Amino acid sequence: MIEIRNLSKSFIDKNGRVDALKNINLQIEKGDIYGIIGLSGAGKSTLIRCINRLEEPSAGSVLIDDKDIMKLNNEEILKIRRRIGMIFQSFNLLSRRDCSQNVAFPLEVSNYSKEEIKARVNELLGLVGLEDKRHSYPSQLSGGQKQRVAIARALAAKSDILLCDEATSALDPSTTKSILALLKEINKVFGITIILITHQMEVIKEICNKVAVISEGEIVEQGTTFELFSKPSHAVTKRFLSDKSLEGTLSYTPQNSGAELYKLTFLEESAHKPVISQMVKRMDIEVNIIAGHLSSVQGKSYGNLVIEVSGESKIVAEALEYLRENKVFVEVLADYERVE
Amino acid sequence: MKELNSILLKLLELMPQPLAETLYMVTAATIFSVLLGTPLGIVTAISEEHHMWPHKNLNRVLNLLINITRSLPFIILMIAVFPLSKLLVGRRIGTTAAIVPLTIAAIPFVARLVENSVKELAWGIIEAALSMGANTRQIIFKVILPEALPSIVSGITMTIINLIGYSAMAGAIGGGGLGDLAIRFGYQGFQEDVLFGTVVVLLLIVQLVQYLGDKIYKRLIK
Ligand SMILES: Nc1ncnc2c1ncn2[C@@H]1O[C@H](COP(=O)(O)OP(=O)(O)O)[C@@H](O)[C@H]1O
Ligand SMILES: [Mg+2]
C-alpha cells in the first residue's frame, strides 16, 4: 500500500517559486491501477517522481507498506527503487543495448547472477511477447514494441509497483490499447500495483479502478473511475470528460423565463425506474427534455438527462427532492458547462 | 619522368624516420590525453548543477582549468612545460619529450568533447537508470560511457587530427617528425619537393584517420 500524506513540492528557479505540488493526500491500495489525470504542467510528473524519490519533496511523506521513504538513506533509496519499476513517455531504452540487454540492465544493477539474468530476461520478453526481438536494437522497434521492452525492463527485478509517466502518450490509439491491455494483464496476473499519470481520459476509462484529478498542484477530485465518470463534480474533471450528454444545450433557449436547466445522472439502480414520468404525474410541473445520453464505463452503465423544469418554485424544489430520493443525482447546469 | 623518380626516391629515403616519429608522438599523446581527458570530461559534465552528481565548486574549478589550458597557444604551452617534460621523461626537447606538451594540450580538448557528448545524452536514459536503483558508478559505466561512445569516438578522431597539426609545430623546437622535416628541407633548405611530399603525406594521414574514425563511428551506432 502506498500512502501519500500532505506532500508538497516547490521549485525555486530564475523566475521565482513554483508550487508544483500543494498538500497532496492519496491512498493507493495493493493491486490498484490508480490513475492521476491532469493537464500539462499540473504536477503529475513531479508527483509520481516523489514516489521513488527521483524528486525530493519539500514537505510531507510517502509511505510504502507503512515505511516512510522520506526517512531512507541513500543506500536504502537505491534498494526501494529496485522494487518500483518506472516507464516513460519516451521509453528511455539504452540505444546501444539490444532488447535482452536492456531488460538485463536492472538485474545487472541488482547483482543477479548470469544464469538468473538469462532466465529472467527470457521470461520477461515472453511476458511482453517479444521473444523473437531479443537481439533487435531499440532503433529497429516500433513505439509499441519499445514500450513493451521498457515494461519488461521495469518489472525485471521483481518490482511490485509500476509507475507510468504518460506511458502511452507517444503511441497511436490502437498501440495504446494493446499497451494498456498488457498493463491490465500484468496487474491481474502478478498483482502489481500500477500508478499511472496521463492527460487522456480514455486511458483512465480503459484500465484504472481509481482516479485522482490534479490541477495546479492540487488534487481536486478523487474516487473510483465509475464515480468520476458518472458524477464528476469539479470543473476540471468535467472539462476532461467532454460530456456527450450536454451536447445541444448551448443553443437551447428556455421556454419559460427564469427556468433552470438541470443535469440528472441515473446510476445503475435508478436507471431502470420510470422516475421522470412518475414525477410529472405526481406534481404540477412541466418537464422539457433537452438532451440525453447513455454511457458505460468498464461494464457499468449510467445515463444523463438535461431537463428544463417549470412550475411554482416550491413545487419544483419538491420535484427535485423526489428525484434525489429516487437516487437520481441532480445538478443545476451552469452556463459555462453548456456545449454546442 | 626521370626527375619524378628521383624525387620519389629521395622522399622514400627521407620520409620513414620522421613519419615514424610523428606517428609515435601522435599515438602516445592520443592515448594519454584520452585516458586523462575522458574522466575529466565526465566529471565536469555530471558535476553540473542539474546533472546527476552536482558539485558546484568542483565544476567551477574544472571548467576554469580546462578554459585556461585551452586558451594557451600551443607554441607557448610547449615552452612552458619544459620543466615538466624534464621531470617526466628526463629531457626538455626531443620526440619523447614532445609527447608531454602534446598530451597537455589535448587533455582539455578531449575533456570538452567528452563533456559535450555526455551532456548531449537524453536525460531520460539517466533518469530511467536512476529509477532502477543504479548508483553513480553503475550509471557512468553502464549508461553514460556506452551511450556516449560513438560521439566520443568522433571526438577522438578530431583530437588525433589536431594532434597531427600540433606535432608538426613540436617539430619546430626539436621534436622531430614530419614538421621538422618540412622545416629543415623545405623552409631552410629550399627543397620544395620535400615540402610538397610532406604536405601530401600529412594530408593522406589525416584522410585515413578521418575515414577510419567515421567507419568506427558508424559501426558503433545502433
Ligand atoms: N526541475 C524543475 N524546476 C523548476 N520547475 C519545475 C521543475 N520541474 C517541474 N517544474 C514545474 O512544476 C510544474 C509541474 O510540472 P510537472 O510535474 O512536470 O507537470 P506535468 O507532468 O503534469 O506536466 C510546472 O509548472 C513545471 O514548470
Ligand atoms: Mg509530465
CSV table of C-alpha atoms in Angstrom, one decimal, chain B residues 1-142:
chain,number,residue,atom,x,y,z
B,1,MET,CA,59.7,11.2,-65.6
B,2,LYS,CA,63.3,10.6,-64.6
B,3,GLU,CA,63.1,13.6,-62.3
B,4,LEU,CA,59.9,12.4,-60.7
B,5,ASN,CA,61.5,9.1,-60.0
B,6,SER,CA,64.4,10.8,-58.3
B,7,ILE,CA,62.1,12.9,-56.2
B,8,LEU,CA,60.3,9.8,-55.1
B,9,LEU,CA,63.5,8.0,-54.2
B,10,LYS,CA,64.6,11.0,-52.2
B,11,LEU,CA,61.3,11.1,-50.3
B,12,LEU,CA,61.4,7.4,-49.7
B,13,GLU,CA,64.8,7.8,-48.2
B,14,LEU,CA,64.0,10.8,-46.1
B,15,MET,CA,60.4,10.0,-45.0
B,16,PRO,CA,60.4,6.9,-42.9
B,17,GLN,CA,62.0,8.2,-39.8
B,18,PRO,CA,60.1,11.5,-39.4
B,19,LEU,CA,56.9,9.6,-40.3
B,20,ALA,CA,57.6,7.1,-37.5
B,21,GLU,CA,58.3,9.9,-35.1
B,22,THR,CA,55.1,11.7,-35.9
B,23,LEU,CA,53.1,8.5,-35.5
B,24,TYR,CA,54.8,7.8,-32.3
B,25,MET,CA,54.2,11.3,-30.8
B,26,VAL,CA,50.6,11.4,-32.0
B,27,THR,CA,49.7,7.9,-30.9
B,28,ALA,CA,51.2,8.3,-27.4
B,29,ALA,CA,49.7,11.8,-26.9
B,30,THR,CA,46.3,10.4,-28.1
B,31,ILE,CA,46.4,7.5,-25.7
B,32,PHE,CA,47.4,9.6,-22.7
B,33,SER,CA,45.0,12.5,-23.4
B,34,VAL,CA,42.1,10.2,-23.9
B,35,LEU,CA,42.9,8.3,-20.7
B,36,LEU,CA,43.1,11.5,-18.7
B,37,GLY,CA,40.7,13.7,-20.6
B,38,THR,CA,37.7,11.3,-20.6
B,39,PRO,CA,37.3,11.0,-16.9
B,40,LEU,CA,37.8,14.8,-16.6
B,41,GLY,CA,35.1,15.4,-19.2
B,42,ILE,CA,32.7,13.0,-17.5
B,43,VAL,CA,33.2,14.5,-14.1
B,44,THR,CA,32.8,18.0,-15.5
B,45,ALA,CA,29.5,17.0,-17.1
B,46,ILE,CA,27.9,15.2,-14.2
B,47,SER,CA,29.1,17.7,-11.6
B,48,GLU,CA,26.9,20.4,-13.2
B,49,GLU,CA,24.1,21.8,-11.2
B,50,HIS,CA,21.2,19.8,-12.6
B,51,HIS,CA,23.1,16.7,-13.5
B,52,MET,CA,23.4,13.5,-11.5
B,53,TRP,CA,26.3,14.4,-9.3
B,54,PRO,CA,26.1,18.2,-8.6
B,55,HIS,CA,29.2,19.6,-7.1
B,56,LYS,CA,29.2,23.3,-7.9
B,57,ASN,CA,32.7,24.3,-6.7
B,58,LEU,CA,34.5,21.3,-8.3
B,59,ASN,CA,32.6,22.0,-11.5
B,60,ARG,CA,33.9,25.6,-11.4
B,61,VAL,CA,37.5,24.6,-10.8
B,62,LEU,CA,37.4,22.0,-13.6
B,63,ASN,CA,35.9,24.5,-16.1
B,64,LEU,CA,38.5,27.1,-15.2
B,65,LEU,CA,41.3,24.6,-15.6
B,66,ILE,CA,40.0,23.5,-19.0
B,67,ASN,CA,39.5,27.0,-20.3
B,68,ILE,CA,42.9,28.2,-19.2
B,69,THR,CA,44.7,25.3,-20.8
B,70,ARG,CA,42.7,25.6,-24.0
B,71,SER,CA,43.3,29.3,-24.4
B,72,LEU,CA,47.1,28.9,-24.3
B,73,PRO,CA,48.7,29.0,-27.8
B,74,PHE,CA,50.4,25.6,-28.3
B,75,ILE,CA,53.8,27.1,-29.1
B,76,ILE,CA,53.8,28.8,-25.7
B,77,LEU,CA,52.5,25.8,-23.9
B,78,MET,CA,55.3,23.8,-25.4
B,79,ILE,CA,57.9,26.0,-23.9
B,80,ALA,CA,56.1,26.5,-20.6
B,81,VAL,CA,56.0,22.8,-19.9
B,82,PHE,CA,59.8,22.2,-20.4
B,83,PRO,CA,60.3,21.7,-16.7
B,84,LEU,CA,57.5,19.1,-16.6
B,85,SER,CA,58.9,17.3,-19.6
B,86,LYS,CA,62.3,17.2,-17.9
B,87,LEU,CA,60.7,15.7,-14.8
B,88,LEU,CA,58.6,13.1,-16.6
B,89,VAL,CA,60.9,11.9,-19.4
B,90,GLY,CA,64.2,13.3,-18.3
B,91,ARG,CA,64.6,15.7,-21.3
B,92,ARG,CA,63.2,19.0,-22.3
B,93,ILE,CA,63.3,18.5,-26.1
B,94,GLY,CA,63.1,15.5,-28.4
B,95,THR,CA,60.4,13.3,-29.8
B,96,THR,CA,59.5,11.7,-26.5
B,97,ALA,CA,59.7,15.0,-24.6
B,98,ALA,CA,57.3,16.5,-27.1
B,99,ILE,CA,54.6,14.0,-26.0
B,100,VAL,CA,54.2,15.9,-22.7
B,101,PRO,CA,53.1,19.2,-24.2
B,102,LEU,CA,51.0,17.4,-26.8
B,103,THR,CA,49.2,15.5,-24.2
B,104,ILE,CA,48.7,18.5,-22.0
B,105,ALA,CA,47.3,20.5,-25.0
B,106,ALA,CA,44.9,17.6,-25.9
B,107,ILE,CA,43.6,16.8,-22.5
B,108,PRO,CA,41.3,19.8,-22.2
B,109,PHE,CA,40.2,19.4,-25.8
B,110,VAL,CA,39.3,15.7,-25.1
B,111,ALA,CA,37.6,16.8,-21.9
B,112,ARG,CA,35.4,19.3,-23.6
B,113,LEU,CA,34.4,16.9,-26.3
B,114,VAL,CA,33.6,14.2,-23.8
B,115,GLU,CA,31.7,16.7,-21.6
B,116,ASN,CA,29.6,17.7,-24.6
B,117,SER,CA,29.0,14.1,-25.6
B,118,VAL,CA,27.8,13.3,-22.1
B,119,LYS,CA,25.6,16.4,-21.9
B,120,GLU,CA,24.0,15.6,-25.3
B,121,LEU,CA,22.6,12.3,-23.9
B,122,ALA,CA,18.9,12.4,-23.3
B,123,TRP,CA,18.3,12.9,-19.6
B,124,GLY,CA,15.6,10.3,-19.8
B,125,ILE,CA,18.0,7.4,-20.1
B,126,ILE,CA,19.9,8.5,-17.0
B,127,GLU,CA,16.6,9.0,-15.2
B,128,ALA,CA,15.5,5.5,-16.2
B,129,ALA,CA,18.7,4.1,-14.8
B,130,LEU,CA,18.2,6.1,-11.5
B,131,SER,CA,14.7,4.7,-11.3
B,132,MET,CA,16.1,1.2,-11.4
B,133,GLY,CA,18.3,1.9,-8.4
B,134,ALA,CA,21.6,2.2,-10.3
B,135,ASN,CA,24.3,4.1,-8.4
B,136,THR,CA,26.6,6.8,-9.8
B,137,ARG,CA,29.3,4.3,-10.7
B,138,GLN,CA,26.9,2.0,-12.5
B,139,ILE,CA,25.4,4.9,-14.4
B,140,ILE,CA,28.8,6.1,-15.6
B,141,PHE,CA,30.0,2.7,-16.7
B,142,LYS,CA,26.7,1.1,-17.9
